[in-house]
PDB file of C-alpha atoms in Angstrom:
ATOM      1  CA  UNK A   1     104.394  90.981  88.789  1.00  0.00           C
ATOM      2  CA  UNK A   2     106.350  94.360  88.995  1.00  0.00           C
ATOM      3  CA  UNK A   3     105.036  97.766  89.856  1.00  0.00           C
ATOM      4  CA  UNK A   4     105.875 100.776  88.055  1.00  0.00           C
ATOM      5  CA  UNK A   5     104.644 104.502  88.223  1.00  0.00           C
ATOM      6  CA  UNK A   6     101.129 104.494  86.335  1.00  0.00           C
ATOM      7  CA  UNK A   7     101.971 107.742  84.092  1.00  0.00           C
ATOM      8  CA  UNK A   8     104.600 105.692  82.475  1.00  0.00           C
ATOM      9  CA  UNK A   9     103.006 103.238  79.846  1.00  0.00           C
ATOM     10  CA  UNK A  10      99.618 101.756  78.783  1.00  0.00           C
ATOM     11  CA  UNK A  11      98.097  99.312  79.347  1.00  0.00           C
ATOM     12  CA  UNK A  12      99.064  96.127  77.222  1.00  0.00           C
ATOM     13  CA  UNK A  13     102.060  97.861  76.592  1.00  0.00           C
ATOM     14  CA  UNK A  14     105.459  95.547  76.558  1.00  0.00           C
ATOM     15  CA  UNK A  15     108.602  97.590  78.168  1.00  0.00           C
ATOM     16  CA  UNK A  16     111.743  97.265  77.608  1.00  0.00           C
ATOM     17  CA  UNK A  17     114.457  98.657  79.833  1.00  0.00           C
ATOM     18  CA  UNK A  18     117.005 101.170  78.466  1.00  0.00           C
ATOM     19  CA  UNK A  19     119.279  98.129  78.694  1.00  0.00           C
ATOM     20  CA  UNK A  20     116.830  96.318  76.078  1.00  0.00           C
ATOM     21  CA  UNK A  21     115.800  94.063  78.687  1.00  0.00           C
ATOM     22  CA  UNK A  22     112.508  93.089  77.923  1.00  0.00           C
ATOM     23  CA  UNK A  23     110.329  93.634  81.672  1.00  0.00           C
ATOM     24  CA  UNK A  24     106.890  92.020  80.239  1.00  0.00           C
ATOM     25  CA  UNK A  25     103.715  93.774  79.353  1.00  0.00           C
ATOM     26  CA  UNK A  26     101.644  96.223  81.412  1.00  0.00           C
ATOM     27  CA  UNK A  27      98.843  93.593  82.891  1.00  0.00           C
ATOM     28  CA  UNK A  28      96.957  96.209  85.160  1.00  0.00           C
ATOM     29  CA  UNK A  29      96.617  99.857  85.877  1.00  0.00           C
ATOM     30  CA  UNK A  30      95.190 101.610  89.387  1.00  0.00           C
ATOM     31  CA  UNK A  31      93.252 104.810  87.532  1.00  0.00           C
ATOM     32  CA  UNK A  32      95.796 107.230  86.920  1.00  0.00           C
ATOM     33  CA  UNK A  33      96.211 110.009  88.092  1.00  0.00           C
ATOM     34  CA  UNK A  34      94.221 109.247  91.753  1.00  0.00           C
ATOM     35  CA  UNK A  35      97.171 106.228  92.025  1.00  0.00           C
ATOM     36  CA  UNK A  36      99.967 106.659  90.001  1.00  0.00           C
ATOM     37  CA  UNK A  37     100.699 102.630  89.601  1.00  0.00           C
ATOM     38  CA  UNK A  38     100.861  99.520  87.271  1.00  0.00           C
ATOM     39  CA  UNK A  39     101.677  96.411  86.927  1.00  0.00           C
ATOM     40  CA  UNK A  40     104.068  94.816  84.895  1.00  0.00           C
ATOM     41  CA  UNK A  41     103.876  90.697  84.310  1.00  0.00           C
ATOM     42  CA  UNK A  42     104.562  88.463  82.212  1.00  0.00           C
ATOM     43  CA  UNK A  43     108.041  87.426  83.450  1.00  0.00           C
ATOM     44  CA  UNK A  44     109.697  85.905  86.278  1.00  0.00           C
ATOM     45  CA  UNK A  45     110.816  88.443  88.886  1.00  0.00           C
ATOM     46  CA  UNK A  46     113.109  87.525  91.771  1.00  0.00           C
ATOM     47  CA  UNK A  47     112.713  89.677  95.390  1.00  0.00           C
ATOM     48  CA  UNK A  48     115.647  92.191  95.065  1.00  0.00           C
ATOM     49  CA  UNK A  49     115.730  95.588  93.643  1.00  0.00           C
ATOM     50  CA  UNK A  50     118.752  96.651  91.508  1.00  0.00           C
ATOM     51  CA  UNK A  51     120.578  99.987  93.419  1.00  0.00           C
ATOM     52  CA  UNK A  52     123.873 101.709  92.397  1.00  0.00           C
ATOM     53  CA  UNK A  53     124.695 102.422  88.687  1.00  0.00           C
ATOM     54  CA  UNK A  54     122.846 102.153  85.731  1.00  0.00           C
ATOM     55  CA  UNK A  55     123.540  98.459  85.340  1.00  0.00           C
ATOM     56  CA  UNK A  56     122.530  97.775  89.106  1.00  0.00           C
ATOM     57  CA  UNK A  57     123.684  95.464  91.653  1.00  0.00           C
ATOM     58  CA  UNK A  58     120.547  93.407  92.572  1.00  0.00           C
ATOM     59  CA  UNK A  59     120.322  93.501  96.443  1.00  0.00           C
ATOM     60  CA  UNK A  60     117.509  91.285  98.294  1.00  0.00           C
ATOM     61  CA  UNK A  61     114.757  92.516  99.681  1.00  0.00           C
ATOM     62  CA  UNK A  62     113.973  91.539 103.632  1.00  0.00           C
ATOM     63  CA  UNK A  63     110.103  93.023 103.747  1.00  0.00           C
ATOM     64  CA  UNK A  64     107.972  95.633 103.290  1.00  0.00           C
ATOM     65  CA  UNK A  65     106.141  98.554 105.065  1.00  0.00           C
ATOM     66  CA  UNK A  66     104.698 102.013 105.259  1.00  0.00           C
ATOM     67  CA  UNK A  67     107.345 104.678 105.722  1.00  0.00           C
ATOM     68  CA  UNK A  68     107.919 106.848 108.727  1.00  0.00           C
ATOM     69  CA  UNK A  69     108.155 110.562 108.686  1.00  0.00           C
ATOM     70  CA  UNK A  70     112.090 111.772 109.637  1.00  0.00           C
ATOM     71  CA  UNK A  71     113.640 108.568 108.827  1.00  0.00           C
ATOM     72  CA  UNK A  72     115.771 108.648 105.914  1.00  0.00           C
ATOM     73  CA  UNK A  73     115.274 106.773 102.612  1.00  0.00           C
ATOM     74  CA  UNK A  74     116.815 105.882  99.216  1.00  0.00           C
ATOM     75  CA  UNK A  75     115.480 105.655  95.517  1.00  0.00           C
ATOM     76  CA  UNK A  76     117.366 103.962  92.914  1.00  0.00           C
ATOM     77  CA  UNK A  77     116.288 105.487  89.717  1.00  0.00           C
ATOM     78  CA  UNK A  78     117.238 104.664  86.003  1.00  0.00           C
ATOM     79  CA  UNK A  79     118.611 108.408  85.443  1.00  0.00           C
ATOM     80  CA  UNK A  80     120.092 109.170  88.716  1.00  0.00           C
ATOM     81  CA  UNK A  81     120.829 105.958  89.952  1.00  0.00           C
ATOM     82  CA  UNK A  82     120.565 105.085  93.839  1.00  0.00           C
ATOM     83  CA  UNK A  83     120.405 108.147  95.768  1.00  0.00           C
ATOM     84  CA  UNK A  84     119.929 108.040  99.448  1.00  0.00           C
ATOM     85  CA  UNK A  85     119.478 110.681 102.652  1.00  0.00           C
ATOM     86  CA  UNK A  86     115.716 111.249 101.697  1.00  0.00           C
ATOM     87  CA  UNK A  87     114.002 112.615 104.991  1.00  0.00           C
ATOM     88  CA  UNK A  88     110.490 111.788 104.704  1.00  0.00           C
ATOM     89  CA  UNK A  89     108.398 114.870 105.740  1.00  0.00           C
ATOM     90  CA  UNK A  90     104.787 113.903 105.178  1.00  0.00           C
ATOM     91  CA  UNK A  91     102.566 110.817 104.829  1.00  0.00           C
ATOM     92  CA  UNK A  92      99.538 112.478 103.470  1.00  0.00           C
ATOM     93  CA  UNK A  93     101.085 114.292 100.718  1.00  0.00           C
ATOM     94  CA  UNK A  94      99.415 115.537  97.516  1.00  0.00           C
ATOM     95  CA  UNK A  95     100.711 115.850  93.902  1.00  0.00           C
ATOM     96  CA  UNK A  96      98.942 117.849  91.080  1.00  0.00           C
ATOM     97  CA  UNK A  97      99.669 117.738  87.144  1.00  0.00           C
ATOM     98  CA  UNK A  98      98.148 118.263  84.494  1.00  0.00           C
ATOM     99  CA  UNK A  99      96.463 115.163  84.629  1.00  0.00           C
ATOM    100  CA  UNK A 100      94.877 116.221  87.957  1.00  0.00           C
ATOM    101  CA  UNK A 101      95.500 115.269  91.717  1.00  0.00           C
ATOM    102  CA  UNK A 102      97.051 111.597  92.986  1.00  0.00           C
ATOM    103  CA  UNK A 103      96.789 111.448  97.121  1.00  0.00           C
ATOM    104  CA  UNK A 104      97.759 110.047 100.138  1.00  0.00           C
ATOM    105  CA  UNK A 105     101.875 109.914  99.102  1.00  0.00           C
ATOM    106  CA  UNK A 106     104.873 109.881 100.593  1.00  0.00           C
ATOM    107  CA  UNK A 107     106.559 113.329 100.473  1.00  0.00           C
ATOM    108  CA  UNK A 108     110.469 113.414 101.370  1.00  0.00           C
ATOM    109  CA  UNK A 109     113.720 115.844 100.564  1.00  0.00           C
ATOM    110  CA  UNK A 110     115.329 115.432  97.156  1.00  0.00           C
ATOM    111  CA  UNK A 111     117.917 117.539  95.466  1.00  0.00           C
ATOM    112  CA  UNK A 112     118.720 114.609  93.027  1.00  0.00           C
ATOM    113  CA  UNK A 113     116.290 112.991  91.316  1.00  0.00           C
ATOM    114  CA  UNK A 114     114.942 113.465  87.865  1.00  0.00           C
ATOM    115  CA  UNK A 115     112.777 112.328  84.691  1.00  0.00           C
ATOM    116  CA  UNK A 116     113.331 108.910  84.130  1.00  0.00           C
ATOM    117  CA  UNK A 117     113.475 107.575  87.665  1.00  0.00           C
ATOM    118  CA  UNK A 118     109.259 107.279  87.759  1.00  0.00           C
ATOM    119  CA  UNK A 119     108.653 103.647  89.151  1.00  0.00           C
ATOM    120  CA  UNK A 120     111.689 103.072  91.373  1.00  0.00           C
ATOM    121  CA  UNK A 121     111.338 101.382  94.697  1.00  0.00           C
ATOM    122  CA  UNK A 122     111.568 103.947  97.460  1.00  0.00           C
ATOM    123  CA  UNK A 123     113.376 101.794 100.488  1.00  0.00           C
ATOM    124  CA  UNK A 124     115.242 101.814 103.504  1.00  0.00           C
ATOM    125  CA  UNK A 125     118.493 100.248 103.537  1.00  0.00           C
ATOM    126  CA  UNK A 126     120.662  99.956 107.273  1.00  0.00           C
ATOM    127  CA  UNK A 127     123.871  97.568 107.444  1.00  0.00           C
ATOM    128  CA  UNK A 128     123.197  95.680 104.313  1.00  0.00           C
ATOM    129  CA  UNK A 129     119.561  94.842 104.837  1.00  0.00           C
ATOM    130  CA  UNK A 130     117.367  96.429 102.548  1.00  0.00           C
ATOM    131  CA  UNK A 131     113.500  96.985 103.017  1.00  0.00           C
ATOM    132  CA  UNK A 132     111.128  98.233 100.545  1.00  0.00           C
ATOM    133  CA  UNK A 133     108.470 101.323 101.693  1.00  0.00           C
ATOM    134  CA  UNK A 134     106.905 102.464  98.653  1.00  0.00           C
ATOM    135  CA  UNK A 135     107.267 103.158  94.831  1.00  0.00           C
ATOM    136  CA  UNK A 136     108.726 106.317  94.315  1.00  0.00           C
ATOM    137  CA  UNK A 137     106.634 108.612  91.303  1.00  0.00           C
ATOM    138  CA  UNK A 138     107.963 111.979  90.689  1.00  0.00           C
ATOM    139  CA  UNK A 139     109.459 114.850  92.205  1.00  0.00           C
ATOM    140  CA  UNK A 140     109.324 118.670  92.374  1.00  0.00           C
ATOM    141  CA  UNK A 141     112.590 120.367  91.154  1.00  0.00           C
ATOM    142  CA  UNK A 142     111.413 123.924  92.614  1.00  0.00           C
ATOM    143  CA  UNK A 143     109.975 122.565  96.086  1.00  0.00           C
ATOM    144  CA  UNK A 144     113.080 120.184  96.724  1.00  0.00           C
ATOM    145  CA  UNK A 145     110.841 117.267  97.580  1.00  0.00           C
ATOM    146  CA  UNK A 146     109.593 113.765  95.764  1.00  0.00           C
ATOM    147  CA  UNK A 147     106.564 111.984  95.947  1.00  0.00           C
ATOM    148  CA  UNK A 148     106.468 107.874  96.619  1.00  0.00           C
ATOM    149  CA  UNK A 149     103.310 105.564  96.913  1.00  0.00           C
ATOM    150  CA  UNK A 150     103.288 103.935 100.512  1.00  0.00           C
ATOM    151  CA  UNK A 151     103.671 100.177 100.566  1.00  0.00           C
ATOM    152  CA  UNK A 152     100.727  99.726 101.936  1.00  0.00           C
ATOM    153  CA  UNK A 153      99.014 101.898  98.877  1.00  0.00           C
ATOM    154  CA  UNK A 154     100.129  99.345  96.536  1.00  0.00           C
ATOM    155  CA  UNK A 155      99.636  96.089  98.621  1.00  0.00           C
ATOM    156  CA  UNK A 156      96.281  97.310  98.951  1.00  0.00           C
ATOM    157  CA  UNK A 157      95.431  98.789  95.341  1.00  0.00           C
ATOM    158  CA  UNK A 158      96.489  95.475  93.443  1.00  0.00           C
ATOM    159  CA  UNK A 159      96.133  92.881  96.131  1.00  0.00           C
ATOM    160  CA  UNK A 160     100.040  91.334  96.654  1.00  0.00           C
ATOM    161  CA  UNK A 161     102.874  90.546  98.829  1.00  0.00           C
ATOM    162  CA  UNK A 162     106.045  91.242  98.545  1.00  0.00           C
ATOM    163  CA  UNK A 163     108.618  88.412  97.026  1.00  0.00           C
ATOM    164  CA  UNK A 164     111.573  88.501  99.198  1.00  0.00           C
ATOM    165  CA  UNK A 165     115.306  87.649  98.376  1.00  0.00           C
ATOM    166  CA  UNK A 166     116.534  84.656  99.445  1.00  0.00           C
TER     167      UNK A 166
END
């Protein structure tokens, strides 16, 4: 499976990425809006995450874990590629639309992100090595900040590991 932000499709919905790649169909959701996830299947997926440009570089994943607050974090988005220097301010965070209210996030700095980048892996990255921490899910143009699902959240919510690159 993949995981993707849970205001993005439907259920039973096949995606295909802007690049017409075709990602699978959506196989489970977590109750939008209180967790803003789904699950994509379908296909084979490999442990890496695709960061830089638009077209990606796919970079392998060494684990997982729940983010710390001050340490510094990259998403790499569809619209806005990989951006990185995110300083993570708050584990507890909560994010209200019109939807209503999803909890317990992830809120960090962000001055770049924007619509489009919903479902990226939030991750930490040192010397190479690359470590997912969460799925990132929006932002907040006028407060400066984005909002991420913990690792944990999703482990938890649908029950899986983490593949990791080779």
């Amino acid at each position: 499976f993949m995981v993707t932000a849970g205001h993005c499709f439907t259920l039973g919905e096949s995606i295909r990425g802007g690049t017409g790649i075709d990602w699978g169909t959506v196989t489970d959701r977590a109750g939008f809006p209180a967790k803003d996830m789904e699950l994509i299947g379908g296909k084979t997926y490999s442990g890496f995450i695709d960061v830089g440009d638009h077209v990606g570089t796919g970079v392998d994943i060494e684990g997982a874990g729940d983010p710390l607050v001050s340490a510094n974090y990259c998403v790499s988005g569809f619209e806005t590629d990989e951006s990185c220097g995110h300083e993570a301010l708050a584990l507890n965070a909560q994010a209200c639309g019109e939807a209503g209210c999803t909890n317990n996030l992830v809120r960090a700095t962000d001055e770049v992100t924007d619509v489009g980048d919903s479902g990226a892996p939030f991750y930490f990255k040192t010397n190479g090595h690359y470590y997912l921490r969460g799925l990132y899910i929006g932002f907040s143009a006028a407060n400066g900040v984005l909002d991420a699902h913990k690792w944990s959240t999703v482990r938890d919510t649908f029950d899986v590991t983490i593949v990791t690159g080779s």
